[in-house]
mmCIF file of C-alpha atoms in Angstrom:
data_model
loop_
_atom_site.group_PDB
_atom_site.id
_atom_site.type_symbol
_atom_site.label_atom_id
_atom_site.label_comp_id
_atom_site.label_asym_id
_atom_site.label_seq_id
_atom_site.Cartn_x
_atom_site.Cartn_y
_atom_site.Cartn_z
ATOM 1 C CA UNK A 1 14.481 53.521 -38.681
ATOM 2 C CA UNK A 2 15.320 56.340 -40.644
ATOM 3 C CA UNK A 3 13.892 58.057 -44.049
ATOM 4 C CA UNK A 4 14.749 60.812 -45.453
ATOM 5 C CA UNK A 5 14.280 62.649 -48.833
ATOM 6 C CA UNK A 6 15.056 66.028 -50.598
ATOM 7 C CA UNK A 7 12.626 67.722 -51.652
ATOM 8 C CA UNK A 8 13.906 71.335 -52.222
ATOM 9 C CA UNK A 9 17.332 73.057 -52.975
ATOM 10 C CA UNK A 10 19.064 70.471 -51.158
ATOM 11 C CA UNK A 11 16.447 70.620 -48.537
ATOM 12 C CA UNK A 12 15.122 67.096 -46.577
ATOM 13 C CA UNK A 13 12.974 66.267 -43.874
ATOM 14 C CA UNK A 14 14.253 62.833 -41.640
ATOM 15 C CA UNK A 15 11.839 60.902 -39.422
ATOM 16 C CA UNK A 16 13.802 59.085 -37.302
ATOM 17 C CA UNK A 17 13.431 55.960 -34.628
ATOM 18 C CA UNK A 18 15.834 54.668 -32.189
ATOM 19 C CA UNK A 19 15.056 51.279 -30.423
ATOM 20 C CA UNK A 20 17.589 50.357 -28.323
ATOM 21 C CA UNK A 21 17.618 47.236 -26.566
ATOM 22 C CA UNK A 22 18.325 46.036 -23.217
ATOM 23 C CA UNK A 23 22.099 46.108 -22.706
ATOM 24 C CA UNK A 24 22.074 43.213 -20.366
ATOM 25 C CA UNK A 25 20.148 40.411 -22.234
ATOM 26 C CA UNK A 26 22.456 41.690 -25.819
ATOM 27 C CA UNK A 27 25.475 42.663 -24.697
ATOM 28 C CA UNK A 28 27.080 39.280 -24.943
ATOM 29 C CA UNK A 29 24.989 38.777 -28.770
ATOM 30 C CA UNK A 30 26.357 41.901 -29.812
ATOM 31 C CA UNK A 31 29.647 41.977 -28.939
ATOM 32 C CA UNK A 32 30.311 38.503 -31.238
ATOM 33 C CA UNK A 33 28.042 39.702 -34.401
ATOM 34 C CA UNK A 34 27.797 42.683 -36.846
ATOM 35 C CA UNK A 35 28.362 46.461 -35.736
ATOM 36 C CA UNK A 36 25.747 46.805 -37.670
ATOM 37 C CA UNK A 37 22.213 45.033 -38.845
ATOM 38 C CA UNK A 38 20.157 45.823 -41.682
ATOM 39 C CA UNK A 39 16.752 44.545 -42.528
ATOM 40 C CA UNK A 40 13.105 45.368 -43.839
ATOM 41 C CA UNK A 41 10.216 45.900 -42.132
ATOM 42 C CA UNK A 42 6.839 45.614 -44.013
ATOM 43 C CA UNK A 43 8.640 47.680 -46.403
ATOM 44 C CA UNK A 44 10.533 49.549 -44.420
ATOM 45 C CA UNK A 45 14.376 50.025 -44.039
ATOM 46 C CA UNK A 46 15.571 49.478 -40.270
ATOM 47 C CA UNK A 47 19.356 50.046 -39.477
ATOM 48 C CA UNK A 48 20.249 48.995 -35.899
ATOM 49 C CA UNK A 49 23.821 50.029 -34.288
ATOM 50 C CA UNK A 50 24.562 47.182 -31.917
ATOM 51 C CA UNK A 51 28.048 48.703 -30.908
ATOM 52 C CA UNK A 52 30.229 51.909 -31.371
ATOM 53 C CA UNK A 53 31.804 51.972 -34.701
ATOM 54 C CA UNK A 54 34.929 53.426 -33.722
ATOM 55 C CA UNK A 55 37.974 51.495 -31.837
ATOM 56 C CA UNK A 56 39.766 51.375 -28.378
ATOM 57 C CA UNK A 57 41.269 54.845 -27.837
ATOM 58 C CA UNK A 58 39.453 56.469 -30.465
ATOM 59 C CA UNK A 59 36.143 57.905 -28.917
ATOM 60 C CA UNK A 60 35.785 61.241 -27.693
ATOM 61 C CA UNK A 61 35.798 62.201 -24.294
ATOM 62 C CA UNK A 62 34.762 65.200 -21.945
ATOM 63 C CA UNK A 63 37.139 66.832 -19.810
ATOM 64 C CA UNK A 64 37.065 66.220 -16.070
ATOM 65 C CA UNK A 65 36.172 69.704 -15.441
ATOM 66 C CA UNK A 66 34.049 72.184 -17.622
ATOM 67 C CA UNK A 67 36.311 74.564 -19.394
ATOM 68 C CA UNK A 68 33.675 77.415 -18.829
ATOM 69 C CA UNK A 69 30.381 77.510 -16.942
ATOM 70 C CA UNK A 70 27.850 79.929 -18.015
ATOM 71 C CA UNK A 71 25.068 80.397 -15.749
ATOM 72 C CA UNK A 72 24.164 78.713 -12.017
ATOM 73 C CA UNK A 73 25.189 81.982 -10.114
ATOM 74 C CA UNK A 74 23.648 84.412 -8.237
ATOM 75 C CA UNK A 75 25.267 87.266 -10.182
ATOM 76 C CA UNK A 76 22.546 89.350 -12.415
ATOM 77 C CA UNK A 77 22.756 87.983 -15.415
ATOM 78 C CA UNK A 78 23.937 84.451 -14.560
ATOM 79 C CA UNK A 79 20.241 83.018 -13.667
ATOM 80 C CA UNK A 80 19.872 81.587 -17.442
ATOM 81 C CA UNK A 81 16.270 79.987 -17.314
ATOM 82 C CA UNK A 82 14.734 78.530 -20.750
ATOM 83 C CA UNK A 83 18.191 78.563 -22.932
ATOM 84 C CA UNK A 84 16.978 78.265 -26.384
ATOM 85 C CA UNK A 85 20.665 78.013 -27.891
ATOM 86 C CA UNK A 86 24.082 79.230 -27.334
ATOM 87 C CA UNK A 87 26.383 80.195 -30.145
ATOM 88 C CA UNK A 88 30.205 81.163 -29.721
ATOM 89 C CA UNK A 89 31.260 84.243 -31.970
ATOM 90 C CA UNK A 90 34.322 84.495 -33.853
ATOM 91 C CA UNK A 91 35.903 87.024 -31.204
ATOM 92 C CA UNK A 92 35.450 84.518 -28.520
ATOM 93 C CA UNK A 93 32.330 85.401 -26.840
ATOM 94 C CA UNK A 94 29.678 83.471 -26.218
ATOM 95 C CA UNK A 95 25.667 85.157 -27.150
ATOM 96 C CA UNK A 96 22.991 82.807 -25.204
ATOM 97 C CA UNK A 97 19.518 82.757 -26.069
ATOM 98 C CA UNK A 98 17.430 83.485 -22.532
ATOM 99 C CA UNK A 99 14.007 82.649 -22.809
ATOM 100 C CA UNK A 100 13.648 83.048 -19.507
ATOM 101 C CA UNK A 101 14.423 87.310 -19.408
ATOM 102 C CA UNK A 102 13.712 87.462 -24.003
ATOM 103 C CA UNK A 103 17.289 88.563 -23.697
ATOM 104 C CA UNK A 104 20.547 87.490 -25.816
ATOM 105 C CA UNK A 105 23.288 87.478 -23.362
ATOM 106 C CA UNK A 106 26.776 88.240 -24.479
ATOM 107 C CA UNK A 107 29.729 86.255 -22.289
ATOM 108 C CA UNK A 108 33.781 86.681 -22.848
ATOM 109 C CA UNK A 109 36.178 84.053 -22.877
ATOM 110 C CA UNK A 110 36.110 83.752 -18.907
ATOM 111 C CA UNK A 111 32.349 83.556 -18.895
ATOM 112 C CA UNK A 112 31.953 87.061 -17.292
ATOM 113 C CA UNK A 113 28.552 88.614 -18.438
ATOM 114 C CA UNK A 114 29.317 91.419 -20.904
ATOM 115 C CA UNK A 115 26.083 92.777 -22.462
ATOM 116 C CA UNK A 116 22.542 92.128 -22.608
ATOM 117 C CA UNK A 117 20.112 93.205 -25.617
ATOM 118 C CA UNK A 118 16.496 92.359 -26.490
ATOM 119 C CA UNK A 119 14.234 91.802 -23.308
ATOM 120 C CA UNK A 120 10.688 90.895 -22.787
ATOM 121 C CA UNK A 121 8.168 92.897 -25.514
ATOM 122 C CA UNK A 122 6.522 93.619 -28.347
ATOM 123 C CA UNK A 123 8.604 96.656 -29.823
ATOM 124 C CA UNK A 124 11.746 96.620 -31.716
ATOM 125 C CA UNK A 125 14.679 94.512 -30.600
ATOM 126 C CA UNK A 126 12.280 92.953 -27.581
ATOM 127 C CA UNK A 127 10.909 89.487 -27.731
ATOM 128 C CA UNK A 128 8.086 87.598 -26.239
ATOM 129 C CA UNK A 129 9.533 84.250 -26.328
ATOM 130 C CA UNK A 130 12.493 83.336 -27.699
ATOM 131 C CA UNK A 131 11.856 80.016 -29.638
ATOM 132 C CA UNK A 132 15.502 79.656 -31.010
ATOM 133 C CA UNK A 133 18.728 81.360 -32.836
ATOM 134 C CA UNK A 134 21.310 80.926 -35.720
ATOM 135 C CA UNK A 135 24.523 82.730 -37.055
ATOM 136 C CA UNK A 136 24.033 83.835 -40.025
ATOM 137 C CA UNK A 137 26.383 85.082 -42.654
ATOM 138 C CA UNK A 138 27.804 88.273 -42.645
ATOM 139 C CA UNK A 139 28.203 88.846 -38.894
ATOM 140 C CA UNK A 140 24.660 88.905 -38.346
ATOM 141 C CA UNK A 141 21.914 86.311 -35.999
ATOM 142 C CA UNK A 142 18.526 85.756 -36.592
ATOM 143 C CA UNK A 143 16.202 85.167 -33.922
ATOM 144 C CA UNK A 144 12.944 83.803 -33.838
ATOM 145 C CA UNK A 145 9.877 84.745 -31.897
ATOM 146 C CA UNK A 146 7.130 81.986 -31.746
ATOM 147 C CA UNK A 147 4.901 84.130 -30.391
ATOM 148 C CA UNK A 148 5.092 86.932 -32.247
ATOM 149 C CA UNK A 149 5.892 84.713 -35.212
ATOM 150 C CA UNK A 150 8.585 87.182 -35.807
ATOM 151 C CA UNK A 151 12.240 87.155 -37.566
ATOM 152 C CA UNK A 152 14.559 89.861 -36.229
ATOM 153 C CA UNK A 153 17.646 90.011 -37.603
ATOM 154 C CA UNK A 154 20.376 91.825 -35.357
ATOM 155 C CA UNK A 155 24.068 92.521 -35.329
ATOM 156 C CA UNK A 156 26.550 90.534 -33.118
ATOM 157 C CA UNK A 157 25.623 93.308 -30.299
ATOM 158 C CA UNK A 158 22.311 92.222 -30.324
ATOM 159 C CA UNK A 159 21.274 95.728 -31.988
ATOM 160 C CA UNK A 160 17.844 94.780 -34.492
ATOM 161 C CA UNK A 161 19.061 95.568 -37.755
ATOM 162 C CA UNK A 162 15.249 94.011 -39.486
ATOM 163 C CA UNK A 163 12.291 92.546 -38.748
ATOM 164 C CA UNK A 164 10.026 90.219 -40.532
ATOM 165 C CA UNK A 165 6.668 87.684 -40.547
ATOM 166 C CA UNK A 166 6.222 84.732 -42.258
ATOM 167 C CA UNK A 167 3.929 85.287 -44.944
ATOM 168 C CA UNK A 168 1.652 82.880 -44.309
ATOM 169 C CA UNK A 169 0.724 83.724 -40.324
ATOM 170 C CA UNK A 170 -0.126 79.851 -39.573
ATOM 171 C CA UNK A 171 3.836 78.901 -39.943
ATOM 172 C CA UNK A 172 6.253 78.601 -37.479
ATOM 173 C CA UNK A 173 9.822 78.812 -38.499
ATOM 174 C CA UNK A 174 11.912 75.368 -36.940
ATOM 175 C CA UNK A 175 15.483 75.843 -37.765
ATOM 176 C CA UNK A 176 17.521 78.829 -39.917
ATOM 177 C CA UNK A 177 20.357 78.078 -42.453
ATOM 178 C CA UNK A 178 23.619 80.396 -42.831
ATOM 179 C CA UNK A 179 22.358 82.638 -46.228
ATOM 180 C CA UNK A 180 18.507 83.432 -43.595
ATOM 181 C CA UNK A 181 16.466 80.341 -45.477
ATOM 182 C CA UNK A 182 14.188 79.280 -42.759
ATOM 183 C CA UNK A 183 12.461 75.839 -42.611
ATOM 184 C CA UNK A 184 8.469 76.084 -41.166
ATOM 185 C CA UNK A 185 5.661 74.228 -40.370
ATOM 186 C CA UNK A 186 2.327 74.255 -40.395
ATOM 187 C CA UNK A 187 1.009 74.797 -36.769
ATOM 188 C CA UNK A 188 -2.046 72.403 -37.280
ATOM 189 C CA UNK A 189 -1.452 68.912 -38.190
ATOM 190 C CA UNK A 190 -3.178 67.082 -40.691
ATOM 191 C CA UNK A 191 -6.163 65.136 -39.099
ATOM 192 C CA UNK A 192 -8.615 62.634 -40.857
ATOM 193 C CA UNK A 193 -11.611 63.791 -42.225
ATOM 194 C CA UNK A 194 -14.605 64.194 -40.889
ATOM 195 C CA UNK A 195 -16.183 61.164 -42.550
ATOM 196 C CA UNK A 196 -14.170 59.092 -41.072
ATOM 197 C CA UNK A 197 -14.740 56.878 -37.659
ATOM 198 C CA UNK A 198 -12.372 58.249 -35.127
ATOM 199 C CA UNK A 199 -9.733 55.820 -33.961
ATOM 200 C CA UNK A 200 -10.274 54.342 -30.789
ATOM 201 C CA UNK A 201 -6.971 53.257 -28.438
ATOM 202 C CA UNK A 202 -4.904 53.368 -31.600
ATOM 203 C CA UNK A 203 -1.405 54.453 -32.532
ATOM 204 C CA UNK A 204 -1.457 57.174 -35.735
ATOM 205 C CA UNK A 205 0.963 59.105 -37.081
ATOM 206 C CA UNK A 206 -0.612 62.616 -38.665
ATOM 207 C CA UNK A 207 1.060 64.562 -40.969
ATOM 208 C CA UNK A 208 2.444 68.354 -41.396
ATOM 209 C CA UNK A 209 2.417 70.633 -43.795
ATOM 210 C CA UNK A 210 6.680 72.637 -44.579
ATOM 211 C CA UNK A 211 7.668 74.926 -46.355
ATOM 212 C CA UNK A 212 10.852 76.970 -47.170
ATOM 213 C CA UNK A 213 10.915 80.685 -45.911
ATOM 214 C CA UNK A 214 13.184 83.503 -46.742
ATOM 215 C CA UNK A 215 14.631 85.822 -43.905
ATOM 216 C CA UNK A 216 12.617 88.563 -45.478
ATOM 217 C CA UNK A 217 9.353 86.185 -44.618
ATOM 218 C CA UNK A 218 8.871 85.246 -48.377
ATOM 219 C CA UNK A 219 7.856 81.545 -49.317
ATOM 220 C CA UNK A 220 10.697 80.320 -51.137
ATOM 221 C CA UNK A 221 8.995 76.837 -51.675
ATOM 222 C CA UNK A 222 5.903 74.742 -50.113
ATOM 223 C CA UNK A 223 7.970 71.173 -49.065
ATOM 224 C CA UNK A 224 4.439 69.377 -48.768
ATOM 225 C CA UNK A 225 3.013 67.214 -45.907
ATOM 226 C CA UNK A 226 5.373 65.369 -43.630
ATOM 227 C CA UNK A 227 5.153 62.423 -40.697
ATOM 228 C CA UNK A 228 4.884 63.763 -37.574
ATOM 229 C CA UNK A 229 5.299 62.052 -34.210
ATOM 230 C CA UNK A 230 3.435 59.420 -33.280
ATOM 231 C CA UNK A 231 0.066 59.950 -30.931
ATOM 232 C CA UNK A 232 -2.461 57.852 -28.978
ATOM 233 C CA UNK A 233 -6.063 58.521 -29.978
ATOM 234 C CA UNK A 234 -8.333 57.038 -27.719
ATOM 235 C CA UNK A 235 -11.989 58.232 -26.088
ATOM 236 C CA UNK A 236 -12.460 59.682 -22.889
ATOM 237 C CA UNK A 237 -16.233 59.197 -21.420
ATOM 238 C CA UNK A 238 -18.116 61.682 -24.268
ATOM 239 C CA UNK A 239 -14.963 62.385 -26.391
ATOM 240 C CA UNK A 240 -12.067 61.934 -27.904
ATOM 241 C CA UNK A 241 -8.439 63.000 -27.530
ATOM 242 C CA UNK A 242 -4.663 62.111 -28.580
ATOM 243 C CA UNK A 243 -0.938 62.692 -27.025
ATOM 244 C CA UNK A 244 2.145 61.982 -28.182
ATOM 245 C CA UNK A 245 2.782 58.522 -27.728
ATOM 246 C CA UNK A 246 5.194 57.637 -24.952
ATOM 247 C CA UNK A 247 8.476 56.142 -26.740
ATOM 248 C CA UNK A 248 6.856 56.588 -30.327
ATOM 249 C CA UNK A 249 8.201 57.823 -33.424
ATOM 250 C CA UNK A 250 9.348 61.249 -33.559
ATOM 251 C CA UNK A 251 9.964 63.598 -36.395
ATOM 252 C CA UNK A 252 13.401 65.154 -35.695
ATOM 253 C CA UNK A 253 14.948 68.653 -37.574
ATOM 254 C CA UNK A 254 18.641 69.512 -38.156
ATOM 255 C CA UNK A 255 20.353 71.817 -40.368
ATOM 256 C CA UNK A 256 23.912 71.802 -41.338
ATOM 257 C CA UNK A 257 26.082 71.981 -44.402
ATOM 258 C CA UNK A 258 23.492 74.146 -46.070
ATOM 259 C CA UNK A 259 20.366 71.511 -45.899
ATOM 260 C CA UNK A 260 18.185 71.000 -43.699
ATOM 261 C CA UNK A 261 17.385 67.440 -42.563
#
């Protein structure tokens, strides 16, 4: 199942499902009918794939050997633990985001360690955990600290160039797009009020608040209340609790083409 809507600027938030089912009791089934199957569900649009959409010869495939390996040796600098993203610059080197060390790591075309910036901190340029990174325009990446709930904006050495924090302190930022708009949410999710009897060894889906961000750490625009992933409440002896549940819905993010999804 998938929904999705704008909301904002060419902004949208998709929930998405994936049931997949067992190859060996469908395989023969789906090889003779549709690609795929579309149908309602109490109201609901479901769209199941049921087989590749693309023909004989025509799917991508991996190399038999890695072009470049980054990390896995015993070098300094090669230990990557935590990788938050990876993003290849437009003279060939390669800047990974260490959680591990707080450190952007700077690799050449032969995967050779080259520089290191940032490291583990509170000051300028340091980081105390590196939640993820994006390429901004303008030779410039923006980094986000979820613990510091801080934007730092840096050069394509690494060098801090900015800093910034959300102006609302209860936001973390998800995902960055190209021009520094940032897409956060509320840390607390939406729960049911007090009034109401709590749910006992029952699925719910709560809901979180988004919003649009500027690099700066402006609000560009509140994006309202979203699903979230799916939980279990139940009741443990004198209270109750709730975790994700186990092959549930999830509410997946994704930016590209200048909209976030």
């Amino acid at each position: 199942m998938m929904s999705a809507q704008c909301v904002h600027r060419q902004v949208a938030v998709a929930a998405w499902a994936l049931v997949v089912p067992l190859a060996s009791a469908c395989a023969g089934a789906e090889a003779s009918g549709p690609a795929v199957v579309v149908r309602d569900s109490a109201g609901v649009t479901v769209v199941e794939s049921r087989r590749p959409a693309w023909g004989a010869g025509e799917a991508w495939l991996l190399s038999p050997r890695p072009l470049l390996v980054l990390g896995g040796q015993e070098e300094a600098g090669h230990d990557l633990y935590r990788v938050r993203g990876a993003l290849w610059l437009g003279d060939g080197r390669i800047v990974v985001a260490d959680a591990g060390s707080a450190e952007l790591r700077f690799f050449d075309t032969a995967g050779r360690l080259v520089r290191v910036a940032g490291g583990r901190g509170g000051g300028p340029g340091e980081y105390r955990f590196l939640s993820f990174m994006a390429r901004l325009r303008g030779d410039s990446l923006l980094v986000w600290d979820s613990r510091a709930r801080r934007v730092t904006v840096t050069d394509l050495e690494g060098v801090p160039v900015r800093t910034a924090t959300l102006a609302n302190p209860r936001y973390q930022a998800r995902l960055a797009l190209a021009d520094g708009t940032l897409l956060a949410s509320d840390v607390r999710r939406a729960s049911p009020p007090v009034e109401v009897e709590l749910l006992v060894d029952a699925v719910v889906r709560p809901t979180r608040a988004y919003a649009n961000y500027a690099a700066d750490g402006a609000l560009v625009a509140e994006l309202g209340e979203w699903p979230d992933n799916e939980q279990w409440s139940s009741f443990d002896v004198d209270h109750g609790h709730v975790q994700d549940l186990l092959f549930g819905k999830r509410t997946v993010l994704a930016a590209g083409n200048d909209r976030f999804w």
